[in-house]
Coordinates of C-alpha atoms in Angstrom, one line a residue:
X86 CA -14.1 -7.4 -6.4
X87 CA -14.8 -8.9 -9.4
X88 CA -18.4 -10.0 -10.1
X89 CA -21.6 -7.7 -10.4
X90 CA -24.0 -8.4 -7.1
X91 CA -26.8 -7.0 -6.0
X92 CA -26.0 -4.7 -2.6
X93 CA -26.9 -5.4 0.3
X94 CA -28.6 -1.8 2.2
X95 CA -28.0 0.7 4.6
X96 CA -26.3 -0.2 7.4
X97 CA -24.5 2.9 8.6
X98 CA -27.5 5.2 8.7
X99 CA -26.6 8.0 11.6
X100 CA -30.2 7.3 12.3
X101 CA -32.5 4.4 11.5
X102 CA -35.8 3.3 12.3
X103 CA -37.1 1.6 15.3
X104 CA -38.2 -2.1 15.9
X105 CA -41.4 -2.2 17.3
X106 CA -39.7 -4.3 21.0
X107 CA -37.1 -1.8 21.3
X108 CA -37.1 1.9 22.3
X109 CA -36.2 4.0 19.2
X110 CA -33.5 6.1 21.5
X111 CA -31.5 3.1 21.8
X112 CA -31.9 2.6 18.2
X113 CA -30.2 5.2 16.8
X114 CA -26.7 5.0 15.6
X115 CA -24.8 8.0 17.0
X116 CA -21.8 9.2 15.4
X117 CA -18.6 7.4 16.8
X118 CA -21.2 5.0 18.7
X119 CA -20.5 1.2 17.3
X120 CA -22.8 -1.6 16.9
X121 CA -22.8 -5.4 17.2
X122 CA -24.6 -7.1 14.5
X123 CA -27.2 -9.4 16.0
X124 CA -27.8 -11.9 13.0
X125 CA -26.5 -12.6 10.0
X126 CA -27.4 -10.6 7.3
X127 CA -31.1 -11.3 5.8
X128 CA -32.1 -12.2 9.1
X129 CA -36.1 -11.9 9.2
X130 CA -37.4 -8.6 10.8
X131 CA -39.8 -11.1 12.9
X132 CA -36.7 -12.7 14.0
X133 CA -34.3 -9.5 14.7
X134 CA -37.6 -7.8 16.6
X135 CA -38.1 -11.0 18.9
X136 CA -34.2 -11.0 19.5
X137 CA -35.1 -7.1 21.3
X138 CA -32.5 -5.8 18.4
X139 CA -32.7 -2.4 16.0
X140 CA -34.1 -3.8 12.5
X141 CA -32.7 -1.2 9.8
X142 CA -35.0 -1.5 7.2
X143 CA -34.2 -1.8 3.6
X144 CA -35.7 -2.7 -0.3
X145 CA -33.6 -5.4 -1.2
X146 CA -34.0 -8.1 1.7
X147 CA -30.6 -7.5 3.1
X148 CA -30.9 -5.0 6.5
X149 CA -29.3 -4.5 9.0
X150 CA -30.1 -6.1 12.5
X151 CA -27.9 -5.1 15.7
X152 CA -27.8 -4.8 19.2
X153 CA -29.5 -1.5 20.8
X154 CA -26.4 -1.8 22.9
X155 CA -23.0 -0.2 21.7
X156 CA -19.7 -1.8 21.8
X157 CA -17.0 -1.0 23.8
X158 CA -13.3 -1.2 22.9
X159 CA -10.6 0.2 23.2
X160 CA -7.1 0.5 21.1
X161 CA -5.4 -2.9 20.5
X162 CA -2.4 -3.5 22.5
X163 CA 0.3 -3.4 19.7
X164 CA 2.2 -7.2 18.8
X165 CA 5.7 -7.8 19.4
X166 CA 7.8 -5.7 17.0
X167 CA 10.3 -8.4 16.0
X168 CA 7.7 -11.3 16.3
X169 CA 5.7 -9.1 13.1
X170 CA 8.9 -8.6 11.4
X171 CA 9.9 -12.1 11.4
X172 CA 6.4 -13.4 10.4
X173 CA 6.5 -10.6 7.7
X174 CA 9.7 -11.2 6.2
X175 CA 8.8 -15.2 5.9
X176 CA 5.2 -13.9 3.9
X177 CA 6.8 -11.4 2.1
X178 CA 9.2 -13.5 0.5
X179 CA 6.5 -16.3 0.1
X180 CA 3.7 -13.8 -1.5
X181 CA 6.2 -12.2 -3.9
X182 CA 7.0 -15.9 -5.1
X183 CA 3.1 -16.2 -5.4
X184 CA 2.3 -13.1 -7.0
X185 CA 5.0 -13.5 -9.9
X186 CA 3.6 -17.0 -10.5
X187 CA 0.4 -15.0 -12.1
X188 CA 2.5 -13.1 -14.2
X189 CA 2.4 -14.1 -18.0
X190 CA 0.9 -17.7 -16.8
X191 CA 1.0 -20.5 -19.3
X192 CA -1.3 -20.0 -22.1
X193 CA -1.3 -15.9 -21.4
X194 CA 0.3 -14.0 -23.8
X195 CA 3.5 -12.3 -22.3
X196 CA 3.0 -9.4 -20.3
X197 CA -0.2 -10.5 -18.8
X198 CA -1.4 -9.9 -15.4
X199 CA -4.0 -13.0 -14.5
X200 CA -6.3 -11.4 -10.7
X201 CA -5.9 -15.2 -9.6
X202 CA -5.4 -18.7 -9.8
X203 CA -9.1 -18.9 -9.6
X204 CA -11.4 -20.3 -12.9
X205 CA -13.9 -21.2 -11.1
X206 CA -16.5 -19.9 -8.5
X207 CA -15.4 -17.5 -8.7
X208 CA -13.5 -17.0 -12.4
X209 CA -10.7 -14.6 -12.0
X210 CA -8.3 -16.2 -14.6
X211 CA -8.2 -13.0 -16.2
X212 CA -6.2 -9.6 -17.0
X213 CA -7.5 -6.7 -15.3
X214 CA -6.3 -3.3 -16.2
X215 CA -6.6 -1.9 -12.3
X216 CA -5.3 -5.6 -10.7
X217 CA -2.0 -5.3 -13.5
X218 CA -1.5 -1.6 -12.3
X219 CA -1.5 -2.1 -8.6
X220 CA 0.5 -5.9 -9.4
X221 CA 3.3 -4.1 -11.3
X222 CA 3.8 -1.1 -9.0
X223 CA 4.8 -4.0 -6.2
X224 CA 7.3 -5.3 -9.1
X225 CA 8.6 -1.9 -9.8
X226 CA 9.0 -1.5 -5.8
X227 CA 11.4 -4.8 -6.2
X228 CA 13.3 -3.0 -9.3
X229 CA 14.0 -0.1 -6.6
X230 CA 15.3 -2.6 -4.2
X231 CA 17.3 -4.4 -6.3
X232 CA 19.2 -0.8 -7.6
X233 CA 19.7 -0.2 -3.8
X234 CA 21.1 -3.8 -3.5
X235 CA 23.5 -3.4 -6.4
X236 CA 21.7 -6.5 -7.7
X237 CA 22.2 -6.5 -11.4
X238 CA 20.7 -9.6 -12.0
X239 CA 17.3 -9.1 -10.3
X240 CA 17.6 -5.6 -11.5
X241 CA 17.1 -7.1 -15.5
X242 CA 14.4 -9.3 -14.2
X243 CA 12.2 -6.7 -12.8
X244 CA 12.6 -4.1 -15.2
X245 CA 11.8 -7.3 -18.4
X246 CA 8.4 -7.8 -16.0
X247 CA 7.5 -4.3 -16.3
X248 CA 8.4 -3.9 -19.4
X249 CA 6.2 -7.2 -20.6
X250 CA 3.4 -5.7 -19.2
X251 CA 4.1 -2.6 -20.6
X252 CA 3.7 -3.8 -23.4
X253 CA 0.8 -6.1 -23.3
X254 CA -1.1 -3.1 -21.9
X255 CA 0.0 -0.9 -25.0
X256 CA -1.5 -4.0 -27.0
X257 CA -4.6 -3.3 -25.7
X258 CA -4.9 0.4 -26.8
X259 CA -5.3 -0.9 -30.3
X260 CA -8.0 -3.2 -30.4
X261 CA -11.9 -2.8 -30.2
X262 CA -13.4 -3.5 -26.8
X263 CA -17.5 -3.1 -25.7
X264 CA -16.6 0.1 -23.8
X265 CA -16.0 1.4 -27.3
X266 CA -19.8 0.7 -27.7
X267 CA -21.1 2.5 -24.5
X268 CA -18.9 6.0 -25.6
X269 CA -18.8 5.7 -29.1
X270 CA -14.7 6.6 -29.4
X271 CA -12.4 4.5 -30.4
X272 CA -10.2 6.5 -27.7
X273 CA -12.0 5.2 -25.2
X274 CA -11.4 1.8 -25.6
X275 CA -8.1 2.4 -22.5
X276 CA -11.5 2.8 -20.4
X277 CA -12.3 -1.2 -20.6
X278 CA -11.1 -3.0 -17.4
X279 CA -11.0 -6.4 -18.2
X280 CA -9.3 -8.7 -21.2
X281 CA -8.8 -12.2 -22.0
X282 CA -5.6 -13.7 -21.2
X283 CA -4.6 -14.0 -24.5
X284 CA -4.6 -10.0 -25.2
X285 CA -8.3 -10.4 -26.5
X286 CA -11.3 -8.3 -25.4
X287 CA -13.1 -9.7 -23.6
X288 CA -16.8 -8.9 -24.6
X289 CA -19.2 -10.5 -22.1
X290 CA -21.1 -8.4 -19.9
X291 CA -19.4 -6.8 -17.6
X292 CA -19.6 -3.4 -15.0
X293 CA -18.1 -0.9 -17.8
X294 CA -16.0 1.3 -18.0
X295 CA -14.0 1.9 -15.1
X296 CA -11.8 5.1 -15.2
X297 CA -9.7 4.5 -12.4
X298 CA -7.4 2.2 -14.9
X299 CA -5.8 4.7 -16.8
X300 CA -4.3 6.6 -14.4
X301 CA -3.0 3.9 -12.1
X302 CA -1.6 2.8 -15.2
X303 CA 0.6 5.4 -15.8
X304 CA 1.3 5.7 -11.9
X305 CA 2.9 2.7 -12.1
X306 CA 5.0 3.4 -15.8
X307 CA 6.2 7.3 -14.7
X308 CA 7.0 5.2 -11.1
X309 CA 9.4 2.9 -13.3
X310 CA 10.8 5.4 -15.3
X311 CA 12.0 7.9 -12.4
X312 CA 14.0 4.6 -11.5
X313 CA 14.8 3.1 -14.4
X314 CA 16.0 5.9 -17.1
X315 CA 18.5 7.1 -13.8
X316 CA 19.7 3.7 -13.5
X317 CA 20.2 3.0 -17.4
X318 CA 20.4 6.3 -18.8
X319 CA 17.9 4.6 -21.6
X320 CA 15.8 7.8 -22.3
X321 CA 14.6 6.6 -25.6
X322 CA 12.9 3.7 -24.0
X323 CA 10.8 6.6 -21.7
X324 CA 10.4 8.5 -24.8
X325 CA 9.2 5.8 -26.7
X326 CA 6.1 5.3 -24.2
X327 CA 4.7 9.1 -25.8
X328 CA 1.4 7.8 -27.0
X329 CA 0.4 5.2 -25.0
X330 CA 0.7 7.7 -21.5
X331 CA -0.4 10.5 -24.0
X332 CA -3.9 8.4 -25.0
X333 CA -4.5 7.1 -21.2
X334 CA -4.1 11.0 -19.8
X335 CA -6.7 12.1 -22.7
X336 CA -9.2 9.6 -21.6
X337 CA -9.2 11.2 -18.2
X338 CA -9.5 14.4 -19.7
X339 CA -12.6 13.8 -21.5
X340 CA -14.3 11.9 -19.0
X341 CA -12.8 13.3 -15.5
X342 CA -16.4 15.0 -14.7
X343 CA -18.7 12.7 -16.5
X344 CA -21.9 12.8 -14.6
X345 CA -22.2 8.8 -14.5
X346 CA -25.7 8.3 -16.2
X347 CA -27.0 6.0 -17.9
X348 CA -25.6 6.5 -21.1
X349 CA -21.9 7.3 -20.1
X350 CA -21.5 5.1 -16.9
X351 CA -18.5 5.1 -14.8
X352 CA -18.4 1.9 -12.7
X353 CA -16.2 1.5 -9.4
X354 CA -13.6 -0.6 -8.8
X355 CA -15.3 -3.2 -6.8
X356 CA -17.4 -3.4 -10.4
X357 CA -21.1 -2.9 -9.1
X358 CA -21.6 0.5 -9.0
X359 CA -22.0 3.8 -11.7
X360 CA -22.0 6.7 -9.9
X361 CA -19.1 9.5 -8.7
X362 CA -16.3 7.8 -7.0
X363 CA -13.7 9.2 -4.8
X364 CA -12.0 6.3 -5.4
X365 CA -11.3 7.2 -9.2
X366 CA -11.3 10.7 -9.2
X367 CA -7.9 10.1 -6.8
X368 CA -6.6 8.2 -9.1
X369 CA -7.4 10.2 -12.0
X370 CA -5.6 13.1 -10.4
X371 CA -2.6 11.0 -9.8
X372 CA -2.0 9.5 -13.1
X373 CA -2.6 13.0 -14.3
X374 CA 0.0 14.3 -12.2
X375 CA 2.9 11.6 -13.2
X376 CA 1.7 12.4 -16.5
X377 CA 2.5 15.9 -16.9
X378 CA 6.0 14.8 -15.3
X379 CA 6.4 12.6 -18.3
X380 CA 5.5 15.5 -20.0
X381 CA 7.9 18.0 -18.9
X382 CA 10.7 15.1 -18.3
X383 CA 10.5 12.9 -21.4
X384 CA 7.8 14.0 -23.5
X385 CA 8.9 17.4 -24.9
X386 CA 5.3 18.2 -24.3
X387 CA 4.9 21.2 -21.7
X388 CA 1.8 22.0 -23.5
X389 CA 0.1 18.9 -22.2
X390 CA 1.9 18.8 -18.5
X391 CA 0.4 21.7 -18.2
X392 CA -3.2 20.4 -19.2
X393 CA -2.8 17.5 -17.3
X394 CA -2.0 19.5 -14.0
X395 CA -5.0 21.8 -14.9
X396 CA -7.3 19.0 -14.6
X397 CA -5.8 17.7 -11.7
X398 CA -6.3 20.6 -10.1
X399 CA -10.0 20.9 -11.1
X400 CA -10.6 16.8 -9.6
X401 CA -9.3 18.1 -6.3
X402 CA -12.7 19.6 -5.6
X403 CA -14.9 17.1 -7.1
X404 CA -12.7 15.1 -4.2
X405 CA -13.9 17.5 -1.4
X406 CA -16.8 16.7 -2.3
X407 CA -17.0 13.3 -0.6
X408 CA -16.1 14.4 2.7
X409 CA -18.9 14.2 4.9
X410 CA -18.9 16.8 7.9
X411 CA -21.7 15.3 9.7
X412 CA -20.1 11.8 9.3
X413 CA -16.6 12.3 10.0
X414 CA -15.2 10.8 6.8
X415 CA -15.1 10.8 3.3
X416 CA -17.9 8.9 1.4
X417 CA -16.7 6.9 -1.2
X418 CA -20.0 7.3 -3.5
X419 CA -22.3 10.3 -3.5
X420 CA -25.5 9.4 -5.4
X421 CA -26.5 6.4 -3.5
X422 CA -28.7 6.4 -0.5
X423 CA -27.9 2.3 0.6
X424 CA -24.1 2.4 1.0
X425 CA -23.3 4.8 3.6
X426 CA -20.6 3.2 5.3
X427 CA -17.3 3.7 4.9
X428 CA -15.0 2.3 2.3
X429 CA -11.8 0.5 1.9
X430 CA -11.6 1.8 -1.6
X431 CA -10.8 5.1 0.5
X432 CA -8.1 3.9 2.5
X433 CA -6.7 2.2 -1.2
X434 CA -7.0 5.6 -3.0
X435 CA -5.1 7.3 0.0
X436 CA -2.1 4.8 -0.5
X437 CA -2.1 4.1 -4.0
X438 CA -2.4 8.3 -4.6
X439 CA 0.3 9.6 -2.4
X440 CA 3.6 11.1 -3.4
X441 CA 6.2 12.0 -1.1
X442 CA 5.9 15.8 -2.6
X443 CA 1.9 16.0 -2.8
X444 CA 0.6 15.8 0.8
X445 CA -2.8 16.1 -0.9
X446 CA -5.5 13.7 0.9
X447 CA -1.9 12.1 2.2
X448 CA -2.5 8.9 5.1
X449 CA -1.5 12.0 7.9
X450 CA -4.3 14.2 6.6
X451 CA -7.0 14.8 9.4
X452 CA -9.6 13.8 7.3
X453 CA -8.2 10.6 5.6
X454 CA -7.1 9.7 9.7
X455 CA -10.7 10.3 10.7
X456 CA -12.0 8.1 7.5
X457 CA -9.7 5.1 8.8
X458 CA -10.2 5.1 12.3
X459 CA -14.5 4.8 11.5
X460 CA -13.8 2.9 8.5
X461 CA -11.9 0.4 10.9
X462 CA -13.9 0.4 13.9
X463 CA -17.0 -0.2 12.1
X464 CA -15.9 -3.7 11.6
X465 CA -15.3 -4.3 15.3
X466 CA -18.7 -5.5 15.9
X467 CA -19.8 -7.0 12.4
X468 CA -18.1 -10.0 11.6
X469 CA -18.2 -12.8 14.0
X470 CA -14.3 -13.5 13.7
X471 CA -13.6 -10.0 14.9
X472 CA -16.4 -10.4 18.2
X473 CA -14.4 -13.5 18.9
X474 CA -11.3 -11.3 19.1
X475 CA -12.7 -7.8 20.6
X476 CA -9.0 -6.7 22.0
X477 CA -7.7 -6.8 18.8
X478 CA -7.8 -4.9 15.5
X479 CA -10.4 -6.0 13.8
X480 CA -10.4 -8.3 10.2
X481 CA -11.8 -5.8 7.9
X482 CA -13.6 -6.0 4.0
X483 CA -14.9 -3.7 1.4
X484 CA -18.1 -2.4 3.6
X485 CA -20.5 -2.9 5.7
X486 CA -23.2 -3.5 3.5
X487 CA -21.1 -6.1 1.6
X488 CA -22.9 -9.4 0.4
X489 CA -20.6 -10.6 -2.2
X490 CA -18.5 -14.1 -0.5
X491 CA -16.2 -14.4 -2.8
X492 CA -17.8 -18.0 -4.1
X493 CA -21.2 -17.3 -5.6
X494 CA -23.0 -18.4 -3.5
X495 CA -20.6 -21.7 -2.4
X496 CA -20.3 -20.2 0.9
X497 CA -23.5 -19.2 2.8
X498 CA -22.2 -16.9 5.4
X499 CA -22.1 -14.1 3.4
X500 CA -19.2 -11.2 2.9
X501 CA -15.8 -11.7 4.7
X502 CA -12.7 -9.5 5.8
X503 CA -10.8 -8.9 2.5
X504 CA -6.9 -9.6 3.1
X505 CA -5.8 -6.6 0.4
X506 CA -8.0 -4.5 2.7
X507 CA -6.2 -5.7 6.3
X508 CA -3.1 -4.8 4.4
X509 CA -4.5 -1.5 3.2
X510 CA -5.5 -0.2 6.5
X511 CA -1.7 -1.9 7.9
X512 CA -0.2 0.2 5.1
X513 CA -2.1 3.4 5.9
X514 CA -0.7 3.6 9.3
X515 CA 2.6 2.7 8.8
X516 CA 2.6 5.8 5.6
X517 CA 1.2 8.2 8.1
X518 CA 3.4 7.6 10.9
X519 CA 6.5 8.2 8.4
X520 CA 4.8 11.2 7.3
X521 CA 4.6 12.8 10.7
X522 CA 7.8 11.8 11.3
X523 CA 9.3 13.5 8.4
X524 CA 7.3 16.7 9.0
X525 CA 8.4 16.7 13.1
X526 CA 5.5 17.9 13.8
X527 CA 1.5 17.2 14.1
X528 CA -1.0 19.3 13.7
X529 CA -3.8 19.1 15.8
X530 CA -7.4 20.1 14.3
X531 CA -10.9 19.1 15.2
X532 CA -11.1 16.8 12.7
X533 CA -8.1 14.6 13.8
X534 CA -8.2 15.7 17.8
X535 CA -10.4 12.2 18.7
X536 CA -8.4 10.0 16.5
X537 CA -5.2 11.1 18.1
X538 CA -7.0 10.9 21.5
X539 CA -7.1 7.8 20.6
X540 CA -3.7 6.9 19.9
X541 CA -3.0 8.3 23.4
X542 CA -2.6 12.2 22.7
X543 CA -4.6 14.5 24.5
X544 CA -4.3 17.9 22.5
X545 CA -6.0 21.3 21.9
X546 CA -7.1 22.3 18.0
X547 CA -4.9 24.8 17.2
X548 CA -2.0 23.1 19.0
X549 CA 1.0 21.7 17.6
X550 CA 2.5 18.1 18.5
X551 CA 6.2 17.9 18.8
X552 CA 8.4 16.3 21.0
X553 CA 7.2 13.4 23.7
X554 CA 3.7 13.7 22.7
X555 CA 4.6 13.4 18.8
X556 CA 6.6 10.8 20.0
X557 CA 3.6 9.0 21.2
X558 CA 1.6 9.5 18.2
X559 CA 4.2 8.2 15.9
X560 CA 4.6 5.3 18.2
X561 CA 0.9 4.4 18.7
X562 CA 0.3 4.5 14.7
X563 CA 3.1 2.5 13.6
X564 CA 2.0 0.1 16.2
X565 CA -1.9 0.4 15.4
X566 CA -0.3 -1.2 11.6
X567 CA 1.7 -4.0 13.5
X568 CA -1.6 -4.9 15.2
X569 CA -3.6 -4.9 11.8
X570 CA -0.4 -7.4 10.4
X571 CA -1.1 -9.2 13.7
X572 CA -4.8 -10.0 12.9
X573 CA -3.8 -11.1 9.2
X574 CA -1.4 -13.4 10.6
X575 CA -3.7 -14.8 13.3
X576 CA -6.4 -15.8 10.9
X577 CA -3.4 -16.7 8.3
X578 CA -2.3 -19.0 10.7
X579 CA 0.3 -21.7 9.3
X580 CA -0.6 -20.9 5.7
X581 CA 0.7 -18.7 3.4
X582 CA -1.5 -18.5 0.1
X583 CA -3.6 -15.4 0.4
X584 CA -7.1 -16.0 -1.1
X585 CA -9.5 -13.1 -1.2
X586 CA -11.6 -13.3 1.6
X587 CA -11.6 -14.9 5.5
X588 CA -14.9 -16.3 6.2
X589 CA -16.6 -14.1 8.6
X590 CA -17.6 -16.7 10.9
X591 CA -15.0 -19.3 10.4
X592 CA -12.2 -17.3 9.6
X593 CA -11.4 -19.9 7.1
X594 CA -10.7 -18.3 3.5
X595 CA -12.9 -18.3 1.2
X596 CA -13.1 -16.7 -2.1
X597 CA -10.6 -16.7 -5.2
X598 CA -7.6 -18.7 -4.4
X599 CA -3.7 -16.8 -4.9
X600 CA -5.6 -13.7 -5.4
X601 CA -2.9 -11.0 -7.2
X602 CA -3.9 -8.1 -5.4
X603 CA -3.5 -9.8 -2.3
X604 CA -0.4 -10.5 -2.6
X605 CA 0.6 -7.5 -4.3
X606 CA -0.7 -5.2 -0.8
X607 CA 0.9 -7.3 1.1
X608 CA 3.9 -6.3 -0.8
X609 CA 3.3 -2.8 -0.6
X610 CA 2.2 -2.6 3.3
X611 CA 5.6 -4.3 4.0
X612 CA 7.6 -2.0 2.0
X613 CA 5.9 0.8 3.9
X614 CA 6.4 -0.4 6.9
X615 CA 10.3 -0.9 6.0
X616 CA 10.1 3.0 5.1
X617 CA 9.3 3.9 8.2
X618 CA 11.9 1.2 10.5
X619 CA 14.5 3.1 8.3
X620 CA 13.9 6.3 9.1

């Protein structure tokens, strides 16, 4: 998440080269064919070869080394409803508690957002821009709740935490950051992604900039104000947030289709890579969106609402882009030949990008379904937690070619299942079973035809689910999210602080301890899953 690594290499090649022992047929990776890892990653080539297992080779030491043989599974048998929603409703109200505990710690000037408890191995006592966003859309979520409640009290308390870091982030926009260095604009400086606690900039080296902050920043303001001016009728407070959305939207203007070289780098939010992301650009196109609603709503500015949606509409291409026919998903970077696995930053830009009224790359879309179903599966075989537990939905993290444990180096066995990305995927399904629900109807495409054969619906392209069968689908999703709540819980066990990681052979966490984000999905795959029980 936080630190910049070295990558580990391919290790989702659709084909990859032979070990000497072992026939190169059985060594190729075949589209929707998964692999067991045989080894731990860095295993010796001598050592993978003499094990009769597919050696993937690679320039940095880290291959891949798996089992000719490819697994077999098949769809988890979904948990006990009530049994998640009692567990759930005990963490929620546990990780809320948790998460508000990092907000404007002691010694943090007010309005801060610090990624975790953690300050050391890893260091994480820090603001980041993206971790505050994603933190403060959860509070604005319990601001909604507590209007529907009738809760005054808890109503003031949200919207003061929003407000706070409202403004602590407008803080920011005025002072003088590195990233100001790499672009040469003052402007520029809302493209930094990390700060001191204190409101300083924080000027050590660092993966820079990342332009995925601005517009999940505003995501989460225009999401507060749609609930908050209605509630208060305080339209001067909306209005008086004019520059600070108008300066975050400009920076995505000017550096929406930066190229990502060298000299204007635009570095992902896992912080280790420059290149395009699909990750950003949906986030980009978002902000850009709630930003022209500000516009038109409280900004008196129809001029730039109508820029903004220009340039959202121009992203949605560059977005295209990263679908990958011959793969059956969307590839989170394009420029880089050793990460070619899918991503949970794709399955996060799905969920933290959808609106009710833009179905655009929604969690129902064929192509984000297809993405999911081979971004989760991958993991069936990888870690050793999830071949311990084959008839269940597997722990997933970040991507297969991860290295990074959470601990520099304090833990040996390498990259685990990420608990903000078991929430993620939890999330995804429980948004796109509420979305088909809605609609009363599924269409059926090539695209999405195996993944809804696997969720138990046997249907022609071209065809249209409704009744039983859409039933069936609906069912089978929502409970494909229970099962992903059920794997958190198992490795959660008694505990309820969420850390970053679970080891990936202990299950044990591992990794920054109280970890924001965590918490903050959590939050957010609970409320989605609410949605949909409502409906």
């Amino acid at each position: 998440m936080k630190p910049i690594t070295i990558l580990a290499a391919v290790a989702f090649l659709k084909v990859t080269l032979a070990s000497p022992l072992v026939a190169r047929a059985t060594c190729t990776n075949i589209e929707g064919i998964y692999r067991n890892d045989c080894g731990t990653i860095g295993v010796s080539e001598s050592t993978c070869s003499s094990g009769g297992c597919c050696w993937n080779p690679s320039t940095d030491g880290s291959p891949w080394c798996y089992y000719p043989d490819p697994i077999s599974f098949s769809r988890p048998t979904p948990p006990d409803q009530d049994a998640i929603t009692s567990w759930a409703s005990s963490q929620y109200t546990y990780s809320l508690s948790a998460m508000m505990n990092n907000l404007s710690p002691a010694g943090s000037k007010t309005g801060c957002v610090v990624a975790a408890q953690s300050q050391t191995n890893p260091q994480y006592y820090y603001h980041w821009s993206r971790d505050g966003a994603l933190t403060m859309y959860a509070i604005t979520l319990q601001y909604i709740n507590a209007i529907k409640s009738g809760d005054v009290t808890l109503q003031s308390t949200y919207a003061t935490l929003v407000k706070n870091w409202i403004s602590f982030e407008y803080g920011l926009q005025s002072i003088t950051n590195p990233t100001v260095s790499i672009t040469g604009n003052m402007q520029d400086n809302v493209g930094e992604p990390k700060f001191n606690i204190d409101g300083t900039a924080y000027t050590g080296s660092w993966g820079r900039p990342q332009n995925d902050g601005p517009g999940l920043r505003t995501r989460t303001i225009v999401k507060f104000l749609r609930a908050y001016v209605p509630n208060t009728g305080d339209t001067s407070y909306a209005s008086s947030l004019y520059n600070m959305i108008s300066r975050d939207m400009s920076y995505v203007v000017r550096h929406y289709a930066d190229v990502c070289t060298s000299g204007t780098p635009c570095v992902d939010l896992w912080e280790e890579r420059s290149d395009s992301h699909f990750y950003t650009d949906m986030s980009q196109r978002r902000g850009l969106k709630e930003g022209a609603y500000y516009m038109n709503t409280w900004g008196s500015n129809s001029t730039l609402a109508s820029q903004y949606l220009s340039v959202a509409s121009a992203l949605e291409p560059r977005v295209d882009a990263h679908w990958m026919d011959s793969l059956s998903y969307y590839k989170e970077m394009l420029d880089v030949s050793d990460r070619n696995s899918p991503d949970a930053a794709i399955i996060l830009s799905s969920i933290q990008s959808r609106d009710e009224t833009d179905p655009f790359v929604s969690p129902s879309s064929d192509k984000m379904l297809s993405s999911a179903y081979r971004y989760a599966t991958q993991f069936r075989g990888h870690f050793q937690i999830n071949k311990d537990r084959m008839a269940y939905a597997p722990a997933v993290g970040r991507y297969l070619e991860d290295v990074y444990n959470g601990g520099d180096g304090v833990n040996n066995n390498g990259a685990g299942a990420w608990l903000l990305a078991i929430n993620a995927v939890a999330e995804l399904h429980y948004v796109a079973a509420a979305e088909f629900k809605i609609a009363g109807q599924a269409s059926v495409t090539a695209i999405n035809q195996p993944i809804f054969a696997y969720y138990g619906v046997n249907a022609t392209p071209g065809s249209v689910l409704t009744g039983s069968q859409l039933s069936t689908l609906i069912t089978n999703i929502f409970g494909e999210g229970d099962s992903y709540l059920d794997t958190l819980q198992y490795h959660m066990g008694s505990e309820q602080d969420m850390t970053e990681q679970f080891n990936p052979v202990t299950g044990y966490r591992q990794g920054a301890k109280h970890l924001t984000w965590s918490y903050a999905s959590f939050i957010t795959a609970i409320e989605a899953r609410n949605t949909f029980l409502a409906l």
